Amino acid sequence: MTPSILIVGATGNTGRAVAQTLPELLQSSSTLSEHRIIALTRSSDSPVAQALAKRAGVEVIEQNWVEITADWLREHQVARAFIASHNEPNQFAEESTFHLNALNAGVKYIVRISTTAANVRPDCPAYYARQHWAIEALLGSPEFDNLQWTSLQPNVFSPFILAPAAEFIKKYRKTGEQDTLRLMTSEDAPVGLVDPDEVGVIAAHLLSQDDTSAHNKSKYVLNGPEDITGIQIVAMVEQHIGRPVKNVSYKDVSFIDMLYEYQYAATRQSKNVIYSIRQAPETAWEGKCSTSTTSKEILELAAPKRTPADSLRALLEG
């Protein structure tokens, strides 16, 4: 059996683009052209999984990644891996277990998805950002020197920020009525929204490098090609509906109430911990998440091209 490259969450937000992009990149590799690609999914019956299964060199496996052991990784001869973990309060426990098993199984290189670079620090109020900091600290320790890794720190994903604008437009087109347009962005702070597919493309380029040592222990900041402010999002909406937006709520994080009520209220998760997500956008409101922070290596590998206007159009067509 030939060595493999594992894609955890191959049907997910960023993993799908990794699985779609990597096969072609491997064909031109001098050292990886014979590597198999294992696309991991929770449901091999999903349309995305079935489409991936038809691609040459891709094997779709139904497997919960949190249950992957070192023996499983050895059995499938995993040499490299991509992982985009969940952001649940137990993320550190589960993702660190994956990395420890990868180390013990002899995996050579991992590309992982982190979060907004300005938040990846030990004193960030938002709990999940501290978890990403802790994972990077763990991987950067001497005990993990035999496992090369790159952590991608994408700014906030454009569909997440622009979804309220798309829903506002769709409702207006259907009913002619306007609700309050609720935007997580501030009025005037520039934010470099990034499309998750383009993050996956970057990950695929890293995984296909013949020599990964140049990217070992690197933390790369990803933004889209241009900044946008809350006021500019409102202007885009007005272009689509042909009239002024009546009511706008900036810096709106009211979605956290719904998130807690429907996802966590019935669990034993700490409300205090979950509600710390409210403070995650503060660095963006302070102007710390603009395109000026993009790592030069990202621009050299595969510079993101999808603008906020492109992402909004995609949401309206979807």
Coordinates of C-alpha atoms in Angstrom, one line a residue:
M1 CA 0.0 0.0 0.0
T2 CA 1.3 3.4 -0.9
P3 CA 1.5 6.3 1.5
S4 CA -1.5 8.6 1.9
I5 CA -2.5 12.1 2.6
L6 CA -5.5 12.4 5.0
I7 CA -8.1 15.1 4.7
V8 CA -10.2 15.4 7.8
G9 CA -13.6 16.9 7.1
A10 CA -13.3 16.5 3.4
T11 CA -16.9 17.5 2.8
G12 CA -16.8 20.5 5.2
N13 CA -16.2 24.2 4.9
T14 CA -12.6 24.2 3.9
G15 CA -11.8 20.5 3.5
R16 CA -14.0 20.2 0.4
A17 CA -11.7 22.5 -1.5
V18 CA -8.6 20.7 -0.2
A19 CA -10.0 17.4 -1.6
Q20 CA -10.9 19.0 -4.9
T21 CA -7.6 20.8 -5.4
L22 CA -5.0 18.3 -4.1
P23 CA -5.3 15.5 -6.7
E24 CA -4.3 17.8 -9.6
L25 CA -1.4 19.3 -7.6
L26 CA 0.0 15.9 -6.7
Q27 CA 0.2 14.9 -10.4
S28 CA 3.0 17.5 -10.9
S29 CA 4.9 16.5 -7.8
S30 CA 8.2 14.7 -8.1
T31 CA 7.8 12.9 -4.7
L32 CA 4.0 12.7 -4.0
S33 CA 2.5 11.7 -7.3
E34 CA 1.9 8.1 -6.1
H35 CA 0.4 9.1 -2.8
R36 CA -3.3 8.2 -2.2
I37 CA -5.7 10.8 -0.9
I38 CA -8.1 9.7 1.9
A39 CA -11.1 11.9 2.2
L40 CA -12.7 11.5 5.6
T41 CA -16.4 12.2 6.1
R42 CA -19.1 11.5 8.6
S43 CA -21.5 10.4 5.8
S44 CA -20.3 8.8 2.6
D45 CA -23.8 9.1 1.2
S46 CA -23.7 12.9 1.0
P47 CA -23.6 14.4 -2.5
V48 CA -20.2 16.0 -1.9
A49 CA -18.7 12.7 -0.6
Q50 CA -20.1 10.8 -3.6
A51 CA -18.7 13.4 -6.0
L52 CA -15.3 13.2 -4.3
A53 CA -15.4 9.4 -4.6
K54 CA -15.5 9.7 -8.4
R55 CA -12.2 11.6 -8.5
A56 CA -9.1 9.6 -9.5
G57 CA -6.8 9.0 -6.6
V58 CA -9.4 9.8 -3.9
E59 CA -10.7 7.3 -1.5
V60 CA -13.7 8.4 0.6
I61 CA -13.8 6.8 4.1
E62 CA -16.6 7.2 6.6
Q63 CA -14.9 7.8 10.0
N64 CA -15.3 10.1 13.0
W65 CA -11.9 11.8 13.2
V66 CA -12.0 12.2 17.0
E67 CA -11.8 8.4 17.2
I68 CA -8.7 8.0 15.0
T69 CA -5.9 6.2 16.8
A70 CA -2.2 6.0 16.0
D71 CA -2.8 2.4 14.8
W72 CA -5.4 3.7 12.4
L73 CA -3.0 6.2 11.0
R74 CA -0.3 3.5 10.6
E75 CA -2.7 1.1 9.0
H76 CA -3.6 3.7 6.4
Q77 CA 0.0 4.8 6.0
V78 CA -0.8 8.5 6.5
A79 CA 2.2 10.6 5.7
R80 CA 0.5 14.0 5.7
A81 CA -2.8 15.3 7.0
F82 CA -5.2 18.2 6.9
I83 CA -7.5 19.0 9.8
A84 CA -10.1 21.6 10.4
S85 CA -11.4 20.9 13.8
H86 CA -14.7 22.0 15.4
N87 CA -14.8 24.9 17.8
E88 CA -16.6 23.2 20.7
P89 CA -15.3 23.7 24.2
N90 CA -13.7 20.2 24.1
Q91 CA -11.7 21.1 21.0
F92 CA -8.3 21.1 22.7
A93 CA -8.8 17.7 24.1
E94 CA -9.9 16.1 20.8
E95 CA -7.6 17.9 18.5
S96 CA -4.5 17.5 20.7
T97 CA -5.3 13.8 20.9
F98 CA -5.3 13.7 17.1
H99 CA -1.9 15.4 16.9
L100 CA -0.4 13.2 19.5
N101 CA -1.5 10.1 17.7
A102 CA -0.1 11.6 14.5
L103 CA 3.2 12.1 16.2
N104 CA 3.3 8.6 17.5
A105 CA 2.3 7.1 14.2
G106 CA 5.1 8.8 12.3
V107 CA 3.0 11.3 10.3
K108 CA 5.4 13.8 8.8
Y109 CA 3.4 17.0 8.2
I110 CA 0.0 18.5 9.2
V111 CA -1.8 21.5 7.9
R112 CA -4.5 22.7 10.4
I113 CA -7.1 25.5 10.4
S114 CA -6.8 28.0 13.2
T115 CA -8.8 31.2 13.6
T116 CA -8.5 35.0 13.3
A117 CA -4.8 35.8 13.9
A118 CA -5.4 38.7 16.2
N119 CA -7.3 36.5 18.6
V120 CA -4.9 33.6 18.8
R121 CA -3.3 34.5 22.1
P122 CA -3.5 33.2 25.7
D123 CA -5.5 36.3 26.9
C124 CA -8.2 36.3 24.2
P125 CA -11.7 36.6 25.8
A126 CA -13.2 34.2 23.3
Y127 CA -12.6 30.6 24.5
Y128 CA -12.1 28.9 21.2
A129 CA -9.3 31.3 20.1
R130 CA -7.4 30.4 23.3
Q131 CA -7.8 26.7 22.3
H132 CA -6.2 27.4 19.0
W133 CA -3.3 29.2 20.8
A134 CA -2.9 26.2 23.0
I135 CA -2.8 23.8 20.1
E136 CA -0.1 25.8 18.4
A137 CA 1.8 26.0 21.6
L138 CA 1.6 22.2 21.9
L139 CA 2.8 21.7 18.3
G140 CA 5.6 24.1 18.8
S141 CA 7.0 22.3 21.8
P142 CA 10.3 20.3 21.5
E143 CA 8.4 17.1 22.1
F144 CA 6.6 17.5 18.8
D145 CA 9.8 18.3 16.7
N146 CA 9.3 15.2 14.6
L147 CA 6.0 16.4 13.4
Q148 CA 6.1 19.2 10.9
W149 CA 3.1 21.5 10.8
T150 CA 1.6 24.7 9.4
S151 CA -1.3 26.6 11.1
L152 CA -3.5 28.7 8.8
Q153 CA -5.1 31.6 10.6
P154 CA -7.9 32.8 8.3
N155 CA -9.8 35.9 9.0
V156 CA -13.6 35.5 9.4
F157 CA -15.2 33.6 6.6
S158 CA -17.2 35.7 4.1
P159 CA -20.3 33.6 4.1
F160 CA -20.6 33.9 7.8
I161 CA -20.5 37.7 7.8
L162 CA -22.5 38.1 4.6
A163 CA -25.3 35.6 5.3
P164 CA -27.5 38.1 7.1
A165 CA -27.2 40.5 4.1
A166 CA -28.1 37.7 1.7
E167 CA -31.1 36.7 3.7
F168 CA -32.2 40.4 4.0
I169 CA -32.1 40.7 0.2
K170 CA -33.9 37.4 -0.4
K171 CA -36.7 38.3 1.9
Y172 CA -37.1 41.8 0.4
R173 CA -37.3 40.3 -3.1
K174 CA -39.9 37.9 -1.9
T175 CA -42.1 40.2 0.3
G176 CA -41.0 43.8 -0.4
E177 CA -40.5 44.1 3.4
Q178 CA -37.4 45.1 5.3
D179 CA -36.3 43.7 8.7
T180 CA -33.4 45.1 10.6
L181 CA -30.1 44.3 8.8
R182 CA -27.9 42.8 11.5
L183 CA -24.2 42.9 10.8
M184 CA -21.4 41.6 13.0
T185 CA -19.0 44.1 11.5
S186 CA -18.6 47.7 12.7
E187 CA -19.5 50.7 10.5
D188 CA -16.1 51.7 9.4
A189 CA -13.4 49.2 10.4
P190 CA -11.9 47.4 7.4
V191 CA -12.1 43.6 7.5
G192 CA -10.4 41.2 5.0
L193 CA -13.2 38.6 4.7
V194 CA -11.9 35.3 3.2
D195 CA -13.7 32.6 1.3
P196 CA -13.4 29.2 3.0
D197 CA -12.8 27.5 -0.4
E198 CA -9.8 29.6 -1.0
V199 CA -8.4 28.7 2.4
G200 CA -8.8 25.0 1.3
V201 CA -6.9 25.8 -1.9
I202 CA -4.0 27.2 0.2
A203 CA -4.0 24.1 2.4
A204 CA -3.8 21.9 -0.7
H205 CA -0.8 23.8 -2.0
L206 CA 1.0 23.3 1.3
L207 CA 0.2 19.6 1.4
S208 CA 1.5 19.2 -2.2
Q209 CA 5.0 20.7 -1.4
D210 CA 7.8 18.3 -2.1
D211 CA 9.7 19.8 0.8
T212 CA 7.5 21.1 3.6
S213 CA 10.4 22.3 5.9
A214 CA 10.2 25.9 4.7
H215 CA 6.6 26.0 6.1
N216 CA 7.3 24.0 9.3
K217 CA 6.0 25.7 12.5
S218 CA 4.6 28.6 10.4
K219 CA 1.4 30.5 11.2
Y220 CA 0.1 32.1 8.1
V221 CA -2.6 34.9 8.2
L222 CA -5.2 34.6 5.4
N223 CA -7.5 37.4 4.2
G224 CA -9.4 37.9 1.0
P225 CA -8.2 40.3 -1.7
E226 CA -9.9 43.4 -0.5
D227 CA -11.3 45.0 2.7
I228 CA -14.9 45.8 3.4
T229 CA -16.6 47.8 6.1
G230 CA -20.2 47.6 7.5
I231 CA -21.2 50.6 5.6
Q232 CA -19.9 49.1 2.4
I233 CA -21.9 45.9 3.1
V234 CA -25.0 48.1 3.5
A235 CA -24.2 49.7 0.1
M236 CA -24.0 46.3 -1.6
V237 CA -27.4 45.4 -0.1
E238 CA -28.9 48.6 -1.4
Q239 CA -27.5 47.9 -4.9
H240 CA -29.3 44.6 -4.9
I241 CA -32.7 45.8 -3.6
G242 CA -32.6 49.2 -5.4
R243 CA -33.5 51.3 -2.3
P244 CA -32.0 52.4 1.0
V245 CA -31.8 50.1 3.9
K246 CA -34.0 51.5 6.7
N247 CA -32.5 50.0 9.8
V248 CA -29.0 48.6 10.4
S249 CA -27.6 47.1 13.6
Y250 CA -23.8 47.1 13.5
K251 CA -21.6 45.1 15.9
D252 CA -24.5 42.8 16.3
V253 CA -23.8 39.5 18.1
S254 CA -27.3 38.7 19.0
F255 CA -26.9 35.4 17.1
I256 CA -25.0 34.1 20.2
D257 CA -28.3 34.0 22.1
M258 CA -29.8 31.7 19.5
L259 CA -26.7 29.6 19.3
Y260 CA -26.8 29.0 23.1
E261 CA -30.5 28.4 23.2
Y262 CA -30.6 25.9 20.4
Q263 CA -27.2 24.2 20.7
Y264 CA -26.0 24.5 24.3
A265 CA -28.9 25.2 26.7
A266 CA -29.8 21.6 27.1
T267 CA -26.2 20.6 27.6
R268 CA -23.8 21.0 30.6
Q269 CA -21.7 23.5 28.7
S270 CA -20.9 26.7 30.6
K271 CA -23.0 29.6 29.5
N272 CA -20.1 31.8 30.6
V273 CA -17.8 30.1 28.2
I274 CA -20.2 30.0 25.2
Y275 CA -21.1 33.7 25.6
S276 CA -17.4 34.7 25.5
I277 CA -17.8 34.4 21.7
R278 CA -19.5 37.8 21.9
Q279 CA -16.0 39.3 22.3
A280 CA -14.4 37.6 19.4
P281 CA -15.2 40.4 16.8
E282 CA -13.6 43.1 19.0
T283 CA -10.3 42.8 17.2
A284 CA -12.0 43.4 13.9
W285 CA -13.9 46.4 15.3
E286 CA -10.5 47.7 16.3
G287 CA -9.2 47.5 12.8
K288 CA -6.8 44.6 13.4
C289 CA -8.1 42.2 10.8
S290 CA -7.6 44.1 7.5
T291 CA -5.9 42.7 4.4
S292 CA -2.7 44.4 5.4
T293 CA -2.1 41.5 7.8
T294 CA -2.0 38.8 5.1
S295 CA 1.2 36.7 5.2
K296 CA 3.4 37.1 2.1
E297 CA 3.7 33.3 1.8
I298 CA 0.0 33.1 1.1
L299 CA 0.2 35.6 -1.7
E300 CA 3.0 33.5 -3.2
L301 CA 1.3 30.2 -2.9
A302 CA -2.2 31.0 -4.1
A303 CA -3.4 34.5 -3.5
P304 CA -7.2 34.6 -2.7
K305 CA -9.2 36.3 -5.4
R306 CA -12.9 36.1 -4.3
T307 CA -14.2 39.5 -3.2
P308 CA -17.0 40.2 -0.8
A309 CA -19.2 41.0 -3.8
D310 CA -18.4 37.6 -5.3
S311 CA -19.3 35.9 -2.1
L312 CA -22.6 37.7 -1.7
R313 CA -23.6 36.8 -5.2
A314 CA -22.8 33.2 -4.5
L315 CA -25.0 33.3 -1.4
L316 CA -27.9 34.8 -3.4
E317 CA -27.5 32.1 -6.1
G318 CA -27.3 29.2 -3.6

